[in-house]
mmCIF file with all atom_site columns, C-alpha atoms in Angstrom:
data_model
loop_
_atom_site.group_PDB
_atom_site.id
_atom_site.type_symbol
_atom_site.label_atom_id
_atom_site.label_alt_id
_atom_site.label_comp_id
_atom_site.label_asym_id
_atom_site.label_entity_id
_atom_site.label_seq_id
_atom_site.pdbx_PDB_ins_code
_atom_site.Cartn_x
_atom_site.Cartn_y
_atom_site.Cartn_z
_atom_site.occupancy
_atom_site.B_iso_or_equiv
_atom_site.pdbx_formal_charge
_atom_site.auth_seq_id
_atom_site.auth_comp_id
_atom_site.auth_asym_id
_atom_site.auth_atom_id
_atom_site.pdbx_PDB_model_num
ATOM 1   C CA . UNK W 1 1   ? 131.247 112.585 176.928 1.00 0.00 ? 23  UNK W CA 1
ATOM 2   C CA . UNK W 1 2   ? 128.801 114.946 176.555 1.00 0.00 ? 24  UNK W CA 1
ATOM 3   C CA . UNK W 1 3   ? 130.351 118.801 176.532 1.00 0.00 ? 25  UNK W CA 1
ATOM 4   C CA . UNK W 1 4   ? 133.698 117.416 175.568 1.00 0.00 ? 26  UNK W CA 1
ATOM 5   C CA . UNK W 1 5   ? 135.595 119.565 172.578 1.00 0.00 ? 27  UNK W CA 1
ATOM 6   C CA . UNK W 1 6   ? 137.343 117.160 170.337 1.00 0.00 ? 28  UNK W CA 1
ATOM 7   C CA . UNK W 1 7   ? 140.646 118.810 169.111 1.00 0.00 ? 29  UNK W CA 1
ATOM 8   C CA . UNK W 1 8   ? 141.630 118.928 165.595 1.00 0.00 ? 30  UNK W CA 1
ATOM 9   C CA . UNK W 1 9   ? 143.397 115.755 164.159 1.00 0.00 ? 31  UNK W CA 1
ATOM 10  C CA . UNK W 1 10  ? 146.994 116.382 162.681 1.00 0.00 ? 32  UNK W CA 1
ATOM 11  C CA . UNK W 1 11  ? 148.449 113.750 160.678 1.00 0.00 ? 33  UNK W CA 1
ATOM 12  C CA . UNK W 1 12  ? 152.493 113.692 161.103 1.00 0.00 ? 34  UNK W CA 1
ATOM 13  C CA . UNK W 1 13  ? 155.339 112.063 159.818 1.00 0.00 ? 35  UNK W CA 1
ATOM 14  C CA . UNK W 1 14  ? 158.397 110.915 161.476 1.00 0.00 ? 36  UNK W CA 1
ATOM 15  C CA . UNK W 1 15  ? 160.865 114.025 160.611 1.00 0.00 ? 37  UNK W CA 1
ATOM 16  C CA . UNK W 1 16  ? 158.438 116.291 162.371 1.00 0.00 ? 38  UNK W CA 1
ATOM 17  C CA . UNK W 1 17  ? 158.382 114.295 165.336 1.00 0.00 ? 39  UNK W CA 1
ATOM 18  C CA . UNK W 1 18  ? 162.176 114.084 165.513 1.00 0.00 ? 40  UNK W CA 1
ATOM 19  C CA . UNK W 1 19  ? 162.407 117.980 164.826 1.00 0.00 ? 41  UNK W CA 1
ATOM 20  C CA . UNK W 1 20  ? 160.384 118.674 167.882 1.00 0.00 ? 42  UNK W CA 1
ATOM 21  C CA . UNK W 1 21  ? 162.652 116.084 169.622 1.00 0.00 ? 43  UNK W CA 1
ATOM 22  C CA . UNK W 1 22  ? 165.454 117.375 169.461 1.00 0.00 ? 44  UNK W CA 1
ATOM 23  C CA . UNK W 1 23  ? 164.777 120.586 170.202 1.00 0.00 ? 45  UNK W CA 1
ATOM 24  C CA . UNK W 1 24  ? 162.772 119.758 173.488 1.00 0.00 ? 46  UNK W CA 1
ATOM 25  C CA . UNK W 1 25  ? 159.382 120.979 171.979 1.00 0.00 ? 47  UNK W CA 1
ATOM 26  C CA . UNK W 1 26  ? 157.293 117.761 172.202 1.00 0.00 ? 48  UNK W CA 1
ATOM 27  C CA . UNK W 1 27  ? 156.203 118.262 175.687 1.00 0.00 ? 49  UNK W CA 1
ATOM 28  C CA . UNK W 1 28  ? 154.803 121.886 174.568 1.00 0.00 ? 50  UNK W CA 1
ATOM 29  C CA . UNK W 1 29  ? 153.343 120.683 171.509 1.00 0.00 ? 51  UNK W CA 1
ATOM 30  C CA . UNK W 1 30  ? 151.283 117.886 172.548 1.00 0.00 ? 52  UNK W CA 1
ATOM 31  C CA . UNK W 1 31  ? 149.998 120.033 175.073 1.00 0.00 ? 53  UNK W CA 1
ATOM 32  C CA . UNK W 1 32  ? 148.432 122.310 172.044 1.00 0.00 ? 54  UNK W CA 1
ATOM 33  C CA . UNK W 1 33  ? 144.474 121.975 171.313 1.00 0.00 ? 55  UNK W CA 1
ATOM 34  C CA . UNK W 1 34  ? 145.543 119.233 168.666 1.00 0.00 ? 56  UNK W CA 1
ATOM 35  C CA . UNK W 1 35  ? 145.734 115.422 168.940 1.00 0.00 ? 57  UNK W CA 1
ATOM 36  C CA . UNK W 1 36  ? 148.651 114.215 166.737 1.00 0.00 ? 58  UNK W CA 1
ATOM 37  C CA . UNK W 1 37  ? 148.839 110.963 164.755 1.00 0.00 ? 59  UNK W CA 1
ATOM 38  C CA . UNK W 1 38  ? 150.747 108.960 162.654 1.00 0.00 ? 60  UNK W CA 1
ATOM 39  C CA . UNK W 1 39  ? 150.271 106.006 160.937 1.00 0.00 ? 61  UNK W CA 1
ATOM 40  C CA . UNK W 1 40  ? 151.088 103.034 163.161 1.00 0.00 ? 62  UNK W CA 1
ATOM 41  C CA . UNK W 1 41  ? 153.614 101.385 160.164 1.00 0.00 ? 63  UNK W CA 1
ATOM 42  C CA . UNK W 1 42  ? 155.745 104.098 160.548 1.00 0.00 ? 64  UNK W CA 1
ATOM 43  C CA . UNK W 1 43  ? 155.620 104.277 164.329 1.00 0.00 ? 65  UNK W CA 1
ATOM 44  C CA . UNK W 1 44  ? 157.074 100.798 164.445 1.00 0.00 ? 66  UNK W CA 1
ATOM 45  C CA . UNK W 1 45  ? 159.386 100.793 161.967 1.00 0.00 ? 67  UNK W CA 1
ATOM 46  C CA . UNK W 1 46  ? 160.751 104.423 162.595 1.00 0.00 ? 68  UNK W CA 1
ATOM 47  C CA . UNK W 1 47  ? 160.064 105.845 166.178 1.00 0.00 ? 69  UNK W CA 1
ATOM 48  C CA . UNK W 1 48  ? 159.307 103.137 168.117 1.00 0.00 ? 70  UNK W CA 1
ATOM 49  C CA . UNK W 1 49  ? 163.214 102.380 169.016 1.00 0.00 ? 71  UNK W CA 1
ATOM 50  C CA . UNK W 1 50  ? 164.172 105.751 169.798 1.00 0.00 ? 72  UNK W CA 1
ATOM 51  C CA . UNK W 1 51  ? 161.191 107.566 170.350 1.00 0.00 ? 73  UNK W CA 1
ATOM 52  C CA . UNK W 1 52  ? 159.031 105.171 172.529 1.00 0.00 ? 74  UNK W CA 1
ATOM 53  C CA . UNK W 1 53  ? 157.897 108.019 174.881 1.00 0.00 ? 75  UNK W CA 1
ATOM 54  C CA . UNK W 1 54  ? 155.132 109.145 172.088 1.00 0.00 ? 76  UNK W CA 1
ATOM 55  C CA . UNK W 1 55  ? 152.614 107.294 172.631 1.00 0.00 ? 77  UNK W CA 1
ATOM 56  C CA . UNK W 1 56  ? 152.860 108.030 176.029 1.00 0.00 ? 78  UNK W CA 1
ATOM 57  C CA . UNK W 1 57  ? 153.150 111.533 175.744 1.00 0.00 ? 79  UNK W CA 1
ATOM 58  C CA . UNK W 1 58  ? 149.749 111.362 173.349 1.00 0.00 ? 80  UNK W CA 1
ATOM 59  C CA . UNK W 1 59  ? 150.953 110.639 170.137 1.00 0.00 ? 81  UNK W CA 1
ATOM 60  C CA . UNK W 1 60  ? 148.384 108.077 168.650 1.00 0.00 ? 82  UNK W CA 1
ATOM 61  C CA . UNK W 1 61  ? 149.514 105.047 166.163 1.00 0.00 ? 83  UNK W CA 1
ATOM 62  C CA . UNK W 1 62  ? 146.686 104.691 163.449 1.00 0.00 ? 84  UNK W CA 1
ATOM 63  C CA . UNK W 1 63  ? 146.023 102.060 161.138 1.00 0.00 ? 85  UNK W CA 1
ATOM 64  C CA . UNK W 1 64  ? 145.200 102.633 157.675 1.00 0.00 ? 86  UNK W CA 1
ATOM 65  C CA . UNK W 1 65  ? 141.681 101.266 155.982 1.00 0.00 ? 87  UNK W CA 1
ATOM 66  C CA . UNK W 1 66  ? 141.970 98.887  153.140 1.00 0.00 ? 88  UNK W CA 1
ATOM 67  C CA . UNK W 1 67  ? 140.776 102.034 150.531 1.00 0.00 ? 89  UNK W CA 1
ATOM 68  C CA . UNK W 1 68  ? 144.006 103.952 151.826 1.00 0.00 ? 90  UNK W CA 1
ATOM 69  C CA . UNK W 1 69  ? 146.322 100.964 151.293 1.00 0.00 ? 91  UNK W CA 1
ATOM 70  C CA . UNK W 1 70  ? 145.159 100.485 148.040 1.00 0.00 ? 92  UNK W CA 1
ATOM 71  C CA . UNK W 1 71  ? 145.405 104.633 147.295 1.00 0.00 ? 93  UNK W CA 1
ATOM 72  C CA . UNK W 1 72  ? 149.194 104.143 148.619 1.00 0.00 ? 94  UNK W CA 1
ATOM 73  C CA . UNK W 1 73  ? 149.741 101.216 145.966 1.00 0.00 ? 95  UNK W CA 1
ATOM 74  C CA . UNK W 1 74  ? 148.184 103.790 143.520 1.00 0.00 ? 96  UNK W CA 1
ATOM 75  C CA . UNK W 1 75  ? 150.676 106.836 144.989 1.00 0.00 ? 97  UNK W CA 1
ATOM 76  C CA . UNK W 1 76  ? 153.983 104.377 145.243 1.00 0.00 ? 98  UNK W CA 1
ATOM 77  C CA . UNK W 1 77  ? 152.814 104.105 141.095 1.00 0.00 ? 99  UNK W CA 1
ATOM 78  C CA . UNK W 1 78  ? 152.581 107.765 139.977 1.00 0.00 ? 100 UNK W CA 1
ATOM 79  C CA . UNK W 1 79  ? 155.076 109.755 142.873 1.00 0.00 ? 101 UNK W CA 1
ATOM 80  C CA . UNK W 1 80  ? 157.984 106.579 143.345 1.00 0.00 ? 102 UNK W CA 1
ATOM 81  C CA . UNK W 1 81  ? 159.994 108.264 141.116 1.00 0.00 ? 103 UNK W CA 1
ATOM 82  C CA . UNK W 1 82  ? 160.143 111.805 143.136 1.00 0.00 ? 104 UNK W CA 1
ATOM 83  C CA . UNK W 1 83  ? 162.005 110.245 146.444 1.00 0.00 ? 105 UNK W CA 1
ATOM 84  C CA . UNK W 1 84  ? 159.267 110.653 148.275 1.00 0.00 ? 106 UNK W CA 1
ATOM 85  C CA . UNK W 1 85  ? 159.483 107.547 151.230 1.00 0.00 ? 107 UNK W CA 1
ATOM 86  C CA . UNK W 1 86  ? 156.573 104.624 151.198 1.00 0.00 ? 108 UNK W CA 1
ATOM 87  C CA . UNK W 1 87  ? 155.883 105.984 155.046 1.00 0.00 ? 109 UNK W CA 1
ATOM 88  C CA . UNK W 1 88  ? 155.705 109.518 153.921 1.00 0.00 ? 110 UNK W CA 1
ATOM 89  C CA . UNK W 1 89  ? 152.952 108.307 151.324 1.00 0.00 ? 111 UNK W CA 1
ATOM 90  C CA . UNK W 1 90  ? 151.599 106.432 154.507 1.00 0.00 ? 112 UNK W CA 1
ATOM 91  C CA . UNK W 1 91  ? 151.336 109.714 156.507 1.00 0.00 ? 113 UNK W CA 1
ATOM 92  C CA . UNK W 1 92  ? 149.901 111.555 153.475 1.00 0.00 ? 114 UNK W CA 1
ATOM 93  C CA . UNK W 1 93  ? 147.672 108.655 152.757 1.00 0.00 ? 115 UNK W CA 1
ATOM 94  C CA . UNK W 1 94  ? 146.324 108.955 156.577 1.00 0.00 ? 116 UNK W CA 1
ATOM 95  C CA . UNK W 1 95  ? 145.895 112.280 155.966 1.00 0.00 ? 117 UNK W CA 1
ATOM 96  C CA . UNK W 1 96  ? 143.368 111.865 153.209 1.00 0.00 ? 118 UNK W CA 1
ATOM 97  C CA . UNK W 1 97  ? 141.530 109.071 155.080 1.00 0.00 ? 119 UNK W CA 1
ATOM 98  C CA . UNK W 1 98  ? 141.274 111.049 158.595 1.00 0.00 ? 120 UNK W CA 1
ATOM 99  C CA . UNK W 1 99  ? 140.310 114.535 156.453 1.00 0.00 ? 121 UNK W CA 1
ATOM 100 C CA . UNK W 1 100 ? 143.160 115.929 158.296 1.00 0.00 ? 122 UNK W CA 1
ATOM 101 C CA . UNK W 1 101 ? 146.159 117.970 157.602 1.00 0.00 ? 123 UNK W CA 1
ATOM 102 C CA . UNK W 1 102 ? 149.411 116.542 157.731 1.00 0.00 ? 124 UNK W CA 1
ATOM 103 C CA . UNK W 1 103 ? 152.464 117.542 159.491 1.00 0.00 ? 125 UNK W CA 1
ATOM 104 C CA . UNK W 1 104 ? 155.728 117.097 157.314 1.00 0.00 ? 126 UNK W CA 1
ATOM 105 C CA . UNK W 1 105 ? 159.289 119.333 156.635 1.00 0.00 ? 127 UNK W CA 1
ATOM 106 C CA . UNK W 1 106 ? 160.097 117.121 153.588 1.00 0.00 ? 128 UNK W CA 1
ATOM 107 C CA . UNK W 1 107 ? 159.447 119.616 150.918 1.00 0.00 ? 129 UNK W CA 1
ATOM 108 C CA . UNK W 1 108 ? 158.846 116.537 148.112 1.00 0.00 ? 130 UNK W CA 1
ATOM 109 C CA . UNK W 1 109 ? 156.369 114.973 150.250 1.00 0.00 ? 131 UNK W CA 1
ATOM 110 C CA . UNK W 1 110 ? 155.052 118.810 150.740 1.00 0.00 ? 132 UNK W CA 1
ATOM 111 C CA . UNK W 1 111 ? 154.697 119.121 146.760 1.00 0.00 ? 133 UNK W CA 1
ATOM 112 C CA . UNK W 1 112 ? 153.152 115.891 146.877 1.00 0.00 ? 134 UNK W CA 1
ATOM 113 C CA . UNK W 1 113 ? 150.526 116.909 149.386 1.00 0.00 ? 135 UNK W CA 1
ATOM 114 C CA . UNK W 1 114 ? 149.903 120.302 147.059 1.00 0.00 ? 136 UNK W CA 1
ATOM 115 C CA . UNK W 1 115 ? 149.351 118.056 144.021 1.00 0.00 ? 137 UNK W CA 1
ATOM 116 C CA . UNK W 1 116 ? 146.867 115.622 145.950 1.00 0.00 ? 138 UNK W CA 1
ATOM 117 C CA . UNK W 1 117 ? 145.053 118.674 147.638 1.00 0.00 ? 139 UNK W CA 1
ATOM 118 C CA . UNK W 1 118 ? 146.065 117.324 150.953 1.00 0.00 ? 140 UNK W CA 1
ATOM 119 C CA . UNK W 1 119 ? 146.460 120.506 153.711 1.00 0.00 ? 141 UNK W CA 1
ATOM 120 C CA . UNK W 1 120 ? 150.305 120.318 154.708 1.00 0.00 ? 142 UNK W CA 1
ATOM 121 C CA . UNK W 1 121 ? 152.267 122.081 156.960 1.00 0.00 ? 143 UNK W CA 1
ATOM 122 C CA . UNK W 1 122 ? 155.744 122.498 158.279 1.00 0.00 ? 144 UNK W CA 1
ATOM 123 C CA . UNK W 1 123 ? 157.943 122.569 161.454 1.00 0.00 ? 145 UNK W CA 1
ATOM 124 C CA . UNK W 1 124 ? 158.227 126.149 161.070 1.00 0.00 ? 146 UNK W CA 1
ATOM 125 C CA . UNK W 1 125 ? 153.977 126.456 161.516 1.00 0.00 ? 147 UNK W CA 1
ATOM 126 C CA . UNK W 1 126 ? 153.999 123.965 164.333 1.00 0.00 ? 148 UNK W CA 1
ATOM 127 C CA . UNK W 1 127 ? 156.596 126.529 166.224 1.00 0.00 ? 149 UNK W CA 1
ATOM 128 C CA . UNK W 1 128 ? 153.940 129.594 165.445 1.00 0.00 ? 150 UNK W CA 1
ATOM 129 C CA . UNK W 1 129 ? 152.062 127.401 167.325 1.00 0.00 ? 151 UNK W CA 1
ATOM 130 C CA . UNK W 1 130 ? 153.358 126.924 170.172 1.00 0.00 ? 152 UNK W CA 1
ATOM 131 C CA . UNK W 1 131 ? 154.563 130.694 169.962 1.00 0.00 ? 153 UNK W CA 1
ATOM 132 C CA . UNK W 1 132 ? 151.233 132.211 169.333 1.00 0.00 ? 154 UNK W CA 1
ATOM 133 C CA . UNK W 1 133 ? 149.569 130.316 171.849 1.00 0.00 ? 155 UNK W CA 1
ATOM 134 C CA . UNK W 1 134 ? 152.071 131.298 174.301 1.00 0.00 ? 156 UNK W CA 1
ATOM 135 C CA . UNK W 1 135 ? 153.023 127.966 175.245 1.00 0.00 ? 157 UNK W CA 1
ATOM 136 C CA . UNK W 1 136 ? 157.248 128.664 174.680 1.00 0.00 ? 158 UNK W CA 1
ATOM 137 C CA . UNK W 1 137 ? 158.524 131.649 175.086 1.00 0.00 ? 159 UNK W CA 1
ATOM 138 C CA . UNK W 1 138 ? 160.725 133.109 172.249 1.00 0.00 ? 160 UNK W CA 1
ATOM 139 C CA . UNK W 1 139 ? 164.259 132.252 174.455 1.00 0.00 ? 161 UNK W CA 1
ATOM 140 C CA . UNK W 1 140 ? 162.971 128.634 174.572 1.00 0.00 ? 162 UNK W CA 1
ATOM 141 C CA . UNK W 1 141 ? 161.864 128.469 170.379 1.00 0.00 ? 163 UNK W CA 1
ATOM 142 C CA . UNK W 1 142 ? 165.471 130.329 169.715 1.00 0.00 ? 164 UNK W CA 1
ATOM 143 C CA . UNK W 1 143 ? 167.483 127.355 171.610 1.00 0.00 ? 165 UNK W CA 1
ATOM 144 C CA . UNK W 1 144 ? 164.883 124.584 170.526 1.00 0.00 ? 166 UNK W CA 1
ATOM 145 C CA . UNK W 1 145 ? 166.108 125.641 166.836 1.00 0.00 ? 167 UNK W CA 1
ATOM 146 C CA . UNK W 1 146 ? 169.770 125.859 168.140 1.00 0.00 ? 168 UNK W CA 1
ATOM 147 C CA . UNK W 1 147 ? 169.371 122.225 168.850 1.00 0.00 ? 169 UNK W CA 1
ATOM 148 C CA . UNK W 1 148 ? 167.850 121.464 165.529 1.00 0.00 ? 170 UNK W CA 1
ATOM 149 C CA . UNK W 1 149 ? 170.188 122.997 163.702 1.00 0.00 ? 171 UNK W CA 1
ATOM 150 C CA . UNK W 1 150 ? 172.935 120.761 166.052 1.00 0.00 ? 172 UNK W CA 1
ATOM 151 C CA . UNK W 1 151 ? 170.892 117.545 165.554 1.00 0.00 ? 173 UNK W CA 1
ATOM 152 C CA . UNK W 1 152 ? 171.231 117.741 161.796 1.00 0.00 ? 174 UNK W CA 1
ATOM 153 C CA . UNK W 1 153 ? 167.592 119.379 160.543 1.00 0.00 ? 175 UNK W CA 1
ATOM 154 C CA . UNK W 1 154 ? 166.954 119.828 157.535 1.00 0.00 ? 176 UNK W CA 1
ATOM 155 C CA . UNK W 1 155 ? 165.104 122.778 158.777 1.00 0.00 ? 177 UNK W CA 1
ATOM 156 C CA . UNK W 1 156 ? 164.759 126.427 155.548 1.00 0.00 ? 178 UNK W CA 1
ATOM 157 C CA . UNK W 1 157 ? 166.834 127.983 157.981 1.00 0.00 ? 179 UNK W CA 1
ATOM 158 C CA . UNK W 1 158 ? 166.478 131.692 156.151 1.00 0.00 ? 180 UNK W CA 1
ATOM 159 C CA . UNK W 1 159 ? 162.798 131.186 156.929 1.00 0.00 ? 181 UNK W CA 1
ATOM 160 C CA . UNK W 1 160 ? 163.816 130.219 160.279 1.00 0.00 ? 182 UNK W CA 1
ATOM 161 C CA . UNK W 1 161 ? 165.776 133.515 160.762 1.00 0.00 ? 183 UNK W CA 1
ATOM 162 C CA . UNK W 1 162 ? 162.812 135.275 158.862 1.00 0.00 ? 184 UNK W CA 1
ATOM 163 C CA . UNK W 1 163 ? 160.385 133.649 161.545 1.00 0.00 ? 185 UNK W CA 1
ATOM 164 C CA . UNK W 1 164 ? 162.696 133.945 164.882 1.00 0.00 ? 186 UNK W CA 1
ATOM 165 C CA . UNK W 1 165 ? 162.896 137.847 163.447 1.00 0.00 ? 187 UNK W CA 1
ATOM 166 C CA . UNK W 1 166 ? 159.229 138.515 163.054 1.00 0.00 ? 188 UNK W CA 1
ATOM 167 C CA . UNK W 1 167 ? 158.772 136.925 166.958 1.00 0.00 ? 189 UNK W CA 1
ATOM 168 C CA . UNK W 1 168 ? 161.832 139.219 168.285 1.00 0.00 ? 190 UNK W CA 1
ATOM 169 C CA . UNK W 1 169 ? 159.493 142.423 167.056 1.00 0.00 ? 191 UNK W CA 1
ATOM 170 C CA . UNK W 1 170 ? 156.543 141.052 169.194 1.00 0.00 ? 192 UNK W CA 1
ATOM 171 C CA . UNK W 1 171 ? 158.772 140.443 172.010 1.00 0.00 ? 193 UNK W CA 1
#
């Protein structure tokens, strides 16, 4: 379409998704300048049950090229031993394929994504986000953490404090 701005890809895996879930942000954050993806393995094996509103809500389910499936055999090898999920290597795989930054709060996957120069960021950016751009107000981000916190997050929570403290001052 000629004139039309294509938004910056973000690559995301499933614990970002289910952050912003829980704490009612997913509305807000699709509606940011970004198109978010995830690889479409871990849609159906991890969100599609409970989370089937994604795609709906613009979440796109990509498939990853032959290269990238052989890279992941090749990551499973050298970072199997850290924890780090085959569907996180998946997202970070996508990631490298789509020349995109990825989306994840699992901090092994996050030193993962530092070793493997892949651009990663957290819940915690996602919520400057939607608070720099004026899209939640700082009484919604305060209870959308609330419910994270309730749901189980594995959220830093000092940086959370250190964040929800910096947005109080430009209140």
């Amino acid at each position: 379409m000629w004139g039309a701005v294509s938004k910056t890809l973000l690559i995301s895996d499933a614990n970002i998704l289910i952050d912003m879930d829980a704490g009612g942000l997913l509305e807000p954050m699709f509606s940011l300048e970004y198109t978010f993806a995830t690889p479409d393995m871990l849609y159906q094996e991890e969100l599609a049950e409970l989370h089937p509103h994604l795609l709906d809500m613009g979440l796109k389910a990509m498939e990853l090229s032959e290269d990238t499936v052989q890279q992941l055999v090749e990551f499973s090898q050298t970072y199997g031993h850290t924890g780090v999920s085959s569907y996180d290597l998946a997202s970070m795989g996508l990631a490298q394929q789509e020349q995109a930054p990825l989306l994840t709060g699992d901090r092994k996957l996050h030193q993962v994504c530092i070793q493997e120069n892949v651009e990663v960021h957290g819940s915690l950016w996602l919520v400057n986000e939607l608070h720099s751009t004026k899209i939640v107000s700082f009484d919604e981000i305060e209870l959308a953490y609330e419910r994270m916190k309730a749901d189980g997050s594995r959220l830093p929570w000092d940086e959370v404090k250190n964040q929800l403290k910096r947005f109080r001052k430009k209140k």
